[in-house]
């Protein structure tokens, strides 16, 4: 009671029905101003785009792209177990690494589903030792809404080893530049560290769905009859390989380019929420060209942030409305390649100077 959920409500409801229903329960206006400076004005960028998308969704095929996403996800899930067994049989480091990559593609694909109502595919995410229920808080209700701010739980995910906030008080010269070297090793242990945190640091009890990751070594053991030691050694290698790729993709998904807004940088006051989402991200043009890459590399990232409940496969069809609204508000939309983002993310790790002026400042066209 009393919690400001404006951003969460706006982002998760494209249709007008929920707002009309909510109006019936109004008691009074809030006595205090909102905690956040973000705005949702009817003539602002976000609601203008939302109205256009709402109408566009009535005219396009949303079923076929969603079914293709389901197919990709289901195949990746099956291949996760097949590749894990193959890695054990062949004793090949290459096959083991590929098994880890397929595992991570399945896990990232599952991210497409936990932004929606409960469904079985969201449980695939738990193969990572992370839990979709926790990510619905840290990711959907924190990172998505208050990106790159101190209210974004994910921006501090790698601290004190990986520090993206440009502040000399939280990262010294060693953290700024040595992270370029030890960063890949941190990438490899992200998955397993989540399980260790649950066992050692978390006050919450392990749930049944926290055991989902162990289904992989179980299948490996039952399918091959290999020794438990061999199974565990191969599985751990797969986990490390998958964790590396997950971090490489996730940390370079669009938010840590050195030219996007991070906590401490100049932020326009009373900023439209949609504009803020673009200020804190830089989309990757090469990833957005493919449905499969969009699903497995957190593609179409800005449109996904603005409309998180839509299937990733649908987002490309909203580009005309997105571009139209960008032109109307004279916003200079920025893109880069994934490789460039990787380079810029390392620059962001080293950056301690905050920006003092806006970039891509929009102006409503007359």
Tab-separated table of C-alpha atoms in Angstrom:
chain	number	residue	atom	x	y	z
A	1	UNK	CA	0.000	0.000	0.000
A	2	UNK	CA	1.309	3.421	-0.946
A	3	UNK	CA	3.887	2.096	-3.423
A	4	UNK	CA	4.254	4.072	-6.648
A	5	UNK	CA	3.825	1.548	-9.471
A	6	UNK	CA	3.212	4.033	-12.285
A	7	UNK	CA	6.076	2.845	-14.501
A	8	UNK	CA	5.209	-0.819	-14.008
A	9	UNK	CA	1.534	-0.220	-14.766
A	10	UNK	CA	2.220	1.827	-17.884
A	11	UNK	CA	4.815	-0.558	-19.319
A	12	UNK	CA	2.771	-3.709	-18.804
A	13	UNK	CA	-0.572	-2.489	-20.158
A	14	UNK	CA	-0.768	-1.452	-23.795
A	15	UNK	CA	-4.559	-1.607	-23.978
A	16	UNK	CA	-6.893	0.952	-22.436
A	17	UNK	CA	-8.948	-1.545	-20.444
A	18	UNK	CA	-6.761	-1.736	-17.313
A	19	UNK	CA	-6.606	2.070	-16.988
A	20	UNK	CA	-10.389	2.325	-17.239
A	21	UNK	CA	-10.773	-0.389	-14.632
A	22	UNK	CA	-8.261	1.288	-12.339
A	23	UNK	CA	-10.201	4.556	-12.477
A	24	UNK	CA	-13.145	2.872	-10.752
A	25	UNK	CA	-11.032	2.311	-7.654
A	26	UNK	CA	-9.707	5.850	-7.279
A	27	UNK	CA	-10.024	7.186	-3.746
A	28	UNK	CA	-8.102	10.462	-3.962
A	29	UNK	CA	-5.066	12.108	-5.519
A	30	UNK	CA	-1.706	11.315	-3.944
A	31	UNK	CA	-0.714	13.696	-1.160
A	32	UNK	CA	2.978	13.599	-2.009
A	33	UNK	CA	4.786	14.008	-5.347
A	34	UNK	CA	6.073	10.930	-7.139
A	35	UNK	CA	9.451	9.514	-6.166
A	36	UNK	CA	10.603	9.537	-9.781
A	37	UNK	CA	10.974	12.371	-12.277
A	38	UNK	CA	9.714	10.350	-15.268
A	39	UNK	CA	6.496	11.502	-16.929
A	40	UNK	CA	3.679	9.917	-18.933
A	41	UNK	CA	1.991	12.885	-20.598
A	42	UNK	CA	-0.679	12.193	-23.198
A	43	UNK	CA	1.194	14.219	-25.823
A	44	UNK	CA	4.577	12.847	-24.761
A	45	UNK	CA	6.730	10.386	-26.686
A	46	UNK	CA	5.756	7.230	-24.819
A	47	UNK	CA	1.984	7.557	-24.887
A	48	UNK	CA	2.045	8.803	-28.467
A	49	UNK	CA	3.970	5.693	-29.483
A	50	UNK	CA	1.763	3.463	-27.331
A	51	UNK	CA	-1.395	4.714	-29.052
A	52	UNK	CA	0.090	3.968	-32.462
A	53	UNK	CA	1.293	0.535	-31.396
A	54	UNK	CA	-2.098	-0.242	-29.878
A	55	UNK	CA	-3.730	0.377	-33.260
A	56	UNK	CA	-0.963	-1.419	-35.167
A	57	UNK	CA	-1.414	-4.580	-33.111
A	58	UNK	CA	-4.993	-4.805	-34.375
A	59	UNK	CA	-3.802	-5.071	-37.977
A	60	UNK	CA	-0.719	-7.317	-37.915
A	61	UNK	CA	-0.123	-11.026	-37.509
A	62	UNK	CA	1.075	-11.505	-33.934
A	63	UNK	CA	0.457	-15.257	-33.826
A	64	UNK	CA	2.989	-16.483	-36.401
A	65	UNK	CA	6.010	-14.618	-34.942
A	66	UNK	CA	5.059	-15.793	-31.445
A	67	UNK	CA	4.811	-19.382	-32.654
A	68	UNK	CA	8.238	-19.086	-34.259
A	69	UNK	CA	9.646	-17.816	-30.947
A	70	UNK	CA	8.061	-20.815	-29.239
A	71	UNK	CA	9.602	-23.151	-31.807
A	72	UNK	CA	13.067	-21.639	-31.416
A	73	UNK	CA	12.800	-21.857	-27.634
A	74	UNK	CA	11.545	-25.436	-27.590
A	75	UNK	CA	14.238	-26.627	-30.002
A	76	UNK	CA	16.925	-24.900	-27.942
A	77	UNK	CA	15.595	-26.566	-24.800
A	78	UNK	CA	15.748	-30.034	-26.363
A	79	UNK	CA	19.173	-29.329	-27.852
A	80	UNK	CA	20.440	-28.274	-24.420
A	81	UNK	CA	20.052	-31.834	-23.171
A	82	UNK	CA	21.180	-33.424	-26.447
A	83	UNK	CA	24.355	-31.340	-26.579
A	84	UNK	CA	25.106	-31.983	-22.912
A	85	UNK	CA	24.939	-35.739	-23.520
A	86	UNK	CA	27.054	-35.347	-26.666
A	87	UNK	CA	29.683	-33.399	-24.726
A	88	UNK	CA	29.925	-36.196	-22.178
A	89	UNK	CA	30.168	-38.937	-24.805
A	90	UNK	CA	32.742	-37.180	-26.996
A	91	UNK	CA	34.838	-35.761	-24.137
A	92	UNK	CA	35.282	-32.751	-26.420
A	93	UNK	CA	35.902	-29.280	-25.024
A	94	UNK	CA	34.493	-27.797	-28.222
A	95	UNK	CA	31.261	-29.771	-27.959
A	96	UNK	CA	31.083	-28.874	-24.267
A	97	UNK	CA	31.424	-25.182	-25.065
A	98	UNK	CA	28.751	-25.462	-27.749
A	99	UNK	CA	26.502	-27.206	-25.231
A	100	UNK	CA	26.993	-24.269	-22.883
A	101	UNK	CA	26.175	-21.825	-25.657
A	102	UNK	CA	22.963	-23.676	-26.556
A	103	UNK	CA	22.056	-23.736	-22.864
A	104	UNK	CA	22.445	-19.966	-22.683
A	105	UNK	CA	20.464	-19.382	-25.865
A	106	UNK	CA	17.615	-21.361	-24.291
A	107	UNK	CA	17.922	-19.389	-21.052
A	108	UNK	CA	17.878	-16.005	-22.790
A	109	UNK	CA	14.947	-17.128	-24.929
A	110	UNK	CA	13.057	-17.877	-21.710
A	111	UNK	CA	13.427	-14.197	-20.812
A	112	UNK	CA	10.851	-13.617	-23.548
A	113	UNK	CA	8.259	-15.354	-21.377
A	114	UNK	CA	8.634	-14.238	-17.767
A	115	UNK	CA	7.453	-10.719	-18.630
A	116	UNK	CA	4.006	-12.234	-19.185
A	117	UNK	CA	1.456	-14.231	-17.228
A	118	UNK	CA	2.701	-17.537	-15.823
A	119	UNK	CA	3.659	-20.118	-18.439
A	120	UNK	CA	5.866	-23.203	-18.542
A	121	UNK	CA	8.607	-21.737	-20.758
A	122	UNK	CA	9.624	-19.207	-18.113
A	123	UNK	CA	10.952	-22.136	-16.043
A	124	UNK	CA	13.651	-22.710	-18.675
A	125	UNK	CA	15.371	-19.632	-17.279
A	126	UNK	CA	16.048	-21.534	-14.054
A	127	UNK	CA	18.533	-23.779	-15.870
A	128	UNK	CA	20.988	-20.939	-15.200
A	129	UNK	CA	20.719	-21.309	-11.375
A	130	UNK	CA	19.019	-17.923	-11.485
A	131	UNK	CA	15.295	-17.899	-10.846
A	132	UNK	CA	12.668	-16.239	-13.012
A	133	UNK	CA	10.705	-15.251	-9.887
A	134	UNK	CA	13.648	-13.192	-8.646
A	135	UNK	CA	14.238	-11.748	-12.108
A	136	UNK	CA	10.641	-10.613	-12.309
A	137	UNK	CA	11.644	-8.242	-9.518
A	138	UNK	CA	15.257	-7.338	-10.284
A	139	UNK	CA	14.766	-7.271	-14.052
A	140	UNK	CA	11.123	-6.600	-14.925
A	141	UNK	CA	10.232	-4.301	-12.014
A	142	UNK	CA	13.610	-2.653	-11.458
A	143	UNK	CA	15.963	-2.705	-14.436
A	144	UNK	CA	13.258	-2.264	-17.059
A	145	UNK	CA	11.625	0.673	-15.332
A	146	UNK	CA	14.529	2.657	-13.860
A	147	UNK	CA	17.336	1.662	-16.197
A	148	UNK	CA	20.931	2.521	-15.233
A	149	UNK	CA	19.838	4.410	-12.114
A	150	UNK	CA	20.442	3.464	-8.489
A	151	UNK	CA	16.922	2.020	-8.570
A	152	UNK	CA	18.112	-0.489	-11.188
A	153	UNK	CA	19.204	-3.577	-9.257
A	154	UNK	CA	21.073	-4.967	-12.253
A	155	UNK	CA	23.523	-2.093	-12.571
A	156	UNK	CA	25.194	-3.242	-9.354
A	157	UNK	CA	25.091	-6.932	-10.295
A	158	UNK	CA	28.823	-7.133	-10.947
A	159	UNK	CA	30.058	-4.869	-8.154
A	160	UNK	CA	32.662	-4.566	-6.755
A	161	UNK	CA	34.382	-6.347	-9.635
A	162	UNK	CA	32.494	-4.767	-12.554
A	163	UNK	CA	31.422	-1.181	-11.868
A	164	UNK	CA	29.529	0.652	-14.598
A	165	UNK	CA	28.420	3.715	-12.630
A	166	UNK	CA	30.841	6.570	-13.448
A	167	UNK	CA	31.835	7.430	-9.911
A	168	UNK	CA	35.434	7.435	-8.585
A	169	UNK	CA	34.115	6.683	-5.097
A	170	UNK	CA	32.965	3.200	-6.063
A	171	UNK	CA	35.804	2.124	-8.359
A	172	UNK	CA	39.526	2.700	-8.082
A	173	UNK	CA	42.153	2.577	-10.799
A	174	UNK	CA	42.531	-1.188	-10.394
A	175	UNK	CA	38.810	-1.881	-10.759
A	176	UNK	CA	38.549	0.430	-13.747
A	177	UNK	CA	41.221	-1.221	-15.869
A	178	UNK	CA	42.005	-4.617	-14.361
A	179	UNK	CA	38.340	-5.487	-14.935
A	180	UNK	CA	39.201	-5.639	-18.632
A	181	UNK	CA	41.425	-8.612	-17.801
A	182	UNK	CA	39.603	-10.416	-15.006
A	183	UNK	CA	36.147	-9.633	-16.396
A	184	UNK	CA	35.930	-12.793	-18.555
A	185	UNK	CA	36.681	-14.917	-15.497
A	186	UNK	CA	33.817	-13.205	-13.659
A	187	UNK	CA	31.616	-13.968	-16.656
A	188	UNK	CA	32.304	-17.687	-16.248
A	189	UNK	CA	31.083	-17.896	-12.653
A	190	UNK	CA	27.895	-15.802	-12.836
A	191	UNK	CA	25.676	-18.903	-13.043
A	192	UNK	CA	27.317	-20.880	-10.277
A	193	UNK	CA	27.630	-17.822	-8.033
A	194	UNK	CA	23.846	-17.502	-8.057
A	195	UNK	CA	23.517	-20.979	-6.576
A	196	UNK	CA	26.189	-20.274	-3.965
A	197	UNK	CA	24.417	-17.064	-2.968
A	198	UNK	CA	21.180	-18.974	-2.493
A	199	UNK	CA	22.880	-21.550	-0.296
A	200	UNK	CA	25.006	-19.174	1.768
A	201	UNK	CA	23.573	-15.652	1.695
A	202	UNK	CA	19.891	-15.873	0.870
A	203	UNK	CA	17.296	-15.874	3.638
A	204	UNK	CA	14.841	-17.577	1.308
A	205	UNK	CA	14.538	-21.333	1.254
A	206	UNK	CA	15.353	-23.227	-1.891
A	207	UNK	CA	12.206	-23.917	-3.891
A	208	UNK	CA	11.517	-26.953	-6.037
A	209	UNK	CA	12.124	-24.959	-9.210
A	210	UNK	CA	15.635	-24.156	-7.954
A	211	UNK	CA	16.438	-27.809	-8.659
A	212	UNK	CA	15.745	-27.446	-12.399
A	213	UNK	CA	19.455	-26.963	-13.293
A	214	UNK	CA	20.205	-30.432	-11.935
A	215	UNK	CA	17.947	-31.977	-14.563
A	216	UNK	CA	20.798	-31.578	-17.065
A	217	UNK	CA	23.374	-33.750	-15.259
A	218	UNK	CA	20.594	-36.189	-14.373
A	219	UNK	CA	19.795	-36.700	-18.057
A	220	UNK	CA	23.511	-36.940	-18.835
A	221	UNK	CA	23.937	-39.663	-16.224
A	222	UNK	CA	20.863	-41.670	-17.192
A	223	UNK	CA	21.545	-41.436	-20.932
A	224	UNK	CA	25.190	-42.505	-20.823
A	225	UNK	CA	25.811	-44.511	-17.679
A	226	UNK	CA	29.077	-42.624	-17.213
A	227	UNK	CA	30.531	-42.154	-13.749
A	228	UNK	CA	29.130	-39.396	-11.590
A	229	UNK	CA	32.538	-37.715	-11.564
A	230	UNK	CA	32.668	-37.552	-15.362
A	231	UNK	CA	29.116	-36.236	-15.505
A	232	UNK	CA	29.771	-33.484	-12.972
A	233	UNK	CA	33.076	-32.436	-14.564
A	234	UNK	CA	31.473	-32.113	-17.996
A	235	UNK	CA	28.399	-30.370	-16.616
A	236	UNK	CA	30.465	-27.803	-14.700
A	237	UNK	CA	32.415	-27.041	-17.873
A	238	UNK	CA	29.114	-26.556	-19.723
A	239	UNK	CA	27.890	-24.244	-16.957
A	240	UNK	CA	31.069	-22.142	-17.092
A	241	UNK	CA	30.889	-21.906	-20.896
A	242	UNK	CA	27.230	-20.932	-20.835
A	243	UNK	CA	27.779	-18.405	-18.069
A	244	UNK	CA	30.532	-16.748	-20.084
A	245	UNK	CA	28.256	-16.311	-23.098
A	246	UNK	CA	25.315	-15.135	-20.985
A	247	UNK	CA	27.463	-12.409	-19.441
A	248	UNK	CA	29.030	-11.462	-22.761
A	249	UNK	CA	25.568	-11.005	-24.245
A	250	UNK	CA	23.852	-9.545	-21.187
A	251	UNK	CA	26.498	-6.999	-20.224
A	252	UNK	CA	26.615	-5.819	-23.837
A	253	UNK	CA	22.879	-5.868	-24.510
A	254	UNK	CA	22.639	-2.072	-25.008
A	255	UNK	CA	22.882	-0.301	-21.639
A	256	UNK	CA	26.595	0.042	-20.952
A	257	UNK	CA	27.804	1.881	-24.019
A	258	UNK	CA	29.956	4.724	-22.716
A	259	UNK	CA	27.742	7.327	-24.408
A	260	UNK	CA	24.437	6.338	-22.805
A	261	UNK	CA	23.127	7.762	-19.542
A	262	UNK	CA	24.218	6.116	-16.304
A	263	UNK	CA	23.584	7.136	-12.709
A	264	UNK	CA	25.328	10.469	-12.121
A	265	UNK	CA	25.119	11.639	-15.727
A	266	UNK	CA	23.009	14.657	-16.634
A	267	UNK	CA	19.358	13.684	-16.942
A	268	UNK	CA	16.641	16.001	-18.173
A	269	UNK	CA	14.088	16.731	-15.495
A	270	UNK	CA	10.477	15.704	-16.073
A	271	UNK	CA	11.704	13.373	-18.788
A	272	UNK	CA	9.222	11.309	-20.738
A	273	UNK	CA	9.662	7.664	-19.710
A	274	UNK	CA	10.056	6.513	-23.310
A	275	UNK	CA	12.728	9.137	-23.957
A	276	UNK	CA	14.536	8.022	-20.817
A	277	UNK	CA	14.560	4.438	-22.079
A	278	UNK	CA	16.347	5.583	-25.235
A	279	UNK	CA	18.754	7.813	-23.314
A	280	UNK	CA	19.900	4.801	-21.295
A	281	UNK	CA	20.399	2.388	-24.189
A	282	UNK	CA	21.952	2.014	-27.607
A	283	UNK	CA	20.427	-0.661	-29.810
A	284	UNK	CA	22.600	-3.063	-31.814
A	285	UNK	CA	21.692	-2.856	-35.481
A	286	UNK	CA	23.268	-6.190	-36.448
A	287	UNK	CA	21.379	-8.165	-33.789
A	288	UNK	CA	18.012	-6.622	-34.664
A	289	UNK	CA	18.060	-7.966	-38.219
A	290	UNK	CA	17.248	-11.531	-37.162
A	291	UNK	CA	14.299	-12.990	-35.247
A	292	UNK	CA	16.554	-15.699	-33.794
A	293	UNK	CA	19.231	-13.237	-32.679
A	294	UNK	CA	16.580	-10.890	-31.294
A	295	UNK	CA	15.296	-13.753	-29.159
A	296	UNK	CA	18.694	-15.051	-28.022
A	297	UNK	CA	20.730	-11.820	-27.746
A	298	UNK	CA	18.191	-9.539	-26.012
A	299	UNK	CA	17.558	-7.866	-29.371
A	300	UNK	CA	15.174	-5.014	-30.291
A	301	UNK	CA	16.168	-3.897	-26.840
A	302	UNK	CA	14.603	-0.459	-26.662
A	303	UNK	CA	11.253	-1.554	-28.056
A	304	UNK	CA	11.364	-4.509	-25.671
A	305	UNK	CA	11.896	-2.144	-22.744
A	306	UNK	CA	8.996	0.022	-23.843
A	307	UNK	CA	6.667	-2.926	-24.579
A	308	UNK	CA	8.027	-5.805	-22.467
A	309	UNK	CA	4.928	-8.003	-22.629
A	310	UNK	CA	5.073	-8.368	-26.417
A	311	UNK	CA	6.823	-11.345	-27.966
A	312	UNK	CA	10.269	-10.462	-29.290
A	313	UNK	CA	9.250	-11.659	-32.736
A	314	UNK	CA	6.563	-8.984	-32.996
A	315	UNK	CA	8.768	-5.993	-32.218
A	316	UNK	CA	10.292	-5.634	-35.693
A	317	UNK	CA	6.806	-4.990	-37.103
A	318	UNK	CA	6.499	-1.930	-34.855
A	319	UNK	CA	9.493	-0.176	-36.405
A	320	UNK	CA	7.417	2.073	-38.734
A	321	UNK	CA	5.455	3.501	-35.796
A	322	UNK	CA	8.637	3.824	-33.775
A	323	UNK	CA	10.457	5.686	-36.557
A	324	UNK	CA	7.434	7.925	-37.172
A	325	UNK	CA	7.342	8.930	-33.507
A	326	UNK	CA	11.096	9.496	-33.421
A	327	UNK	CA	10.797	11.887	-36.361
A	328	UNK	CA	7.854	13.692	-34.816
A	329	UNK	CA	9.801	14.324	-31.617
A	330	UNK	CA	13.042	14.961	-33.526
A	331	UNK	CA	14.902	12.404	-31.454
A	332	UNK	CA	18.240	11.268	-32.878
A	333	UNK	CA	18.077	7.510	-32.447
A	334	UNK	CA	21.452	5.864	-31.880
A	335	UNK	CA	22.603	2.398	-32.916
A	336	UNK	CA	25.884	0.528	-33.001
A	337	UNK	CA	27.173	-2.959	-33.738
A	338	UNK	CA	27.432	-5.582	-31.014
A	339	UNK	CA	31.231	-5.564	-31.343
A	340	UNK	CA	31.324	-1.794	-30.865
A	341	UNK	CA	29.165	-2.157	-27.780
A	342	UNK	CA	31.609	-4.664	-26.301
A	343	UNK	CA	34.427	-2.149	-26.767
A	344	UNK	CA	32.352	0.702	-25.357
A	345	UNK	CA	31.254	-1.369	-22.368
A	346	UNK	CA	34.897	-1.696	-21.363
A	347	UNK	CA	35.291	2.061	-21.744
A	348	UNK	CA	32.310	2.453	-19.430
A	349	UNK	CA	34.016	0.275	-16.828
A	350	UNK	CA	36.898	2.760	-16.898
A	351	UNK	CA	34.779	5.923	-17.081
A	352	UNK	CA	34.536	8.033	-13.926
A	353	UNK	CA	33.683	11.422	-15.454
A	354	UNK	CA	29.969	12.124	-15.643
A	355	UNK	CA	28.381	13.815	-18.628
A	356	UNK	CA	27.018	17.297	-18.096
A	357	UNK	CA	24.832	17.706	-21.179
A	358	UNK	CA	22.108	15.737	-22.881
A	359	UNK	CA	22.670	13.813	-26.084
A	360	UNK	CA	19.842	13.075	-28.463
A	361	UNK	CA	17.706	15.816	-26.917
A	362	UNK	CA	14.202	15.558	-28.390
A	363	UNK	CA	12.077	18.488	-29.401
A	364	UNK	CA	8.398	18.128	-30.194
A	365	UNK	CA	7.816	19.001	-33.836
A	366	UNK	CA	5.319	21.758	-34.457
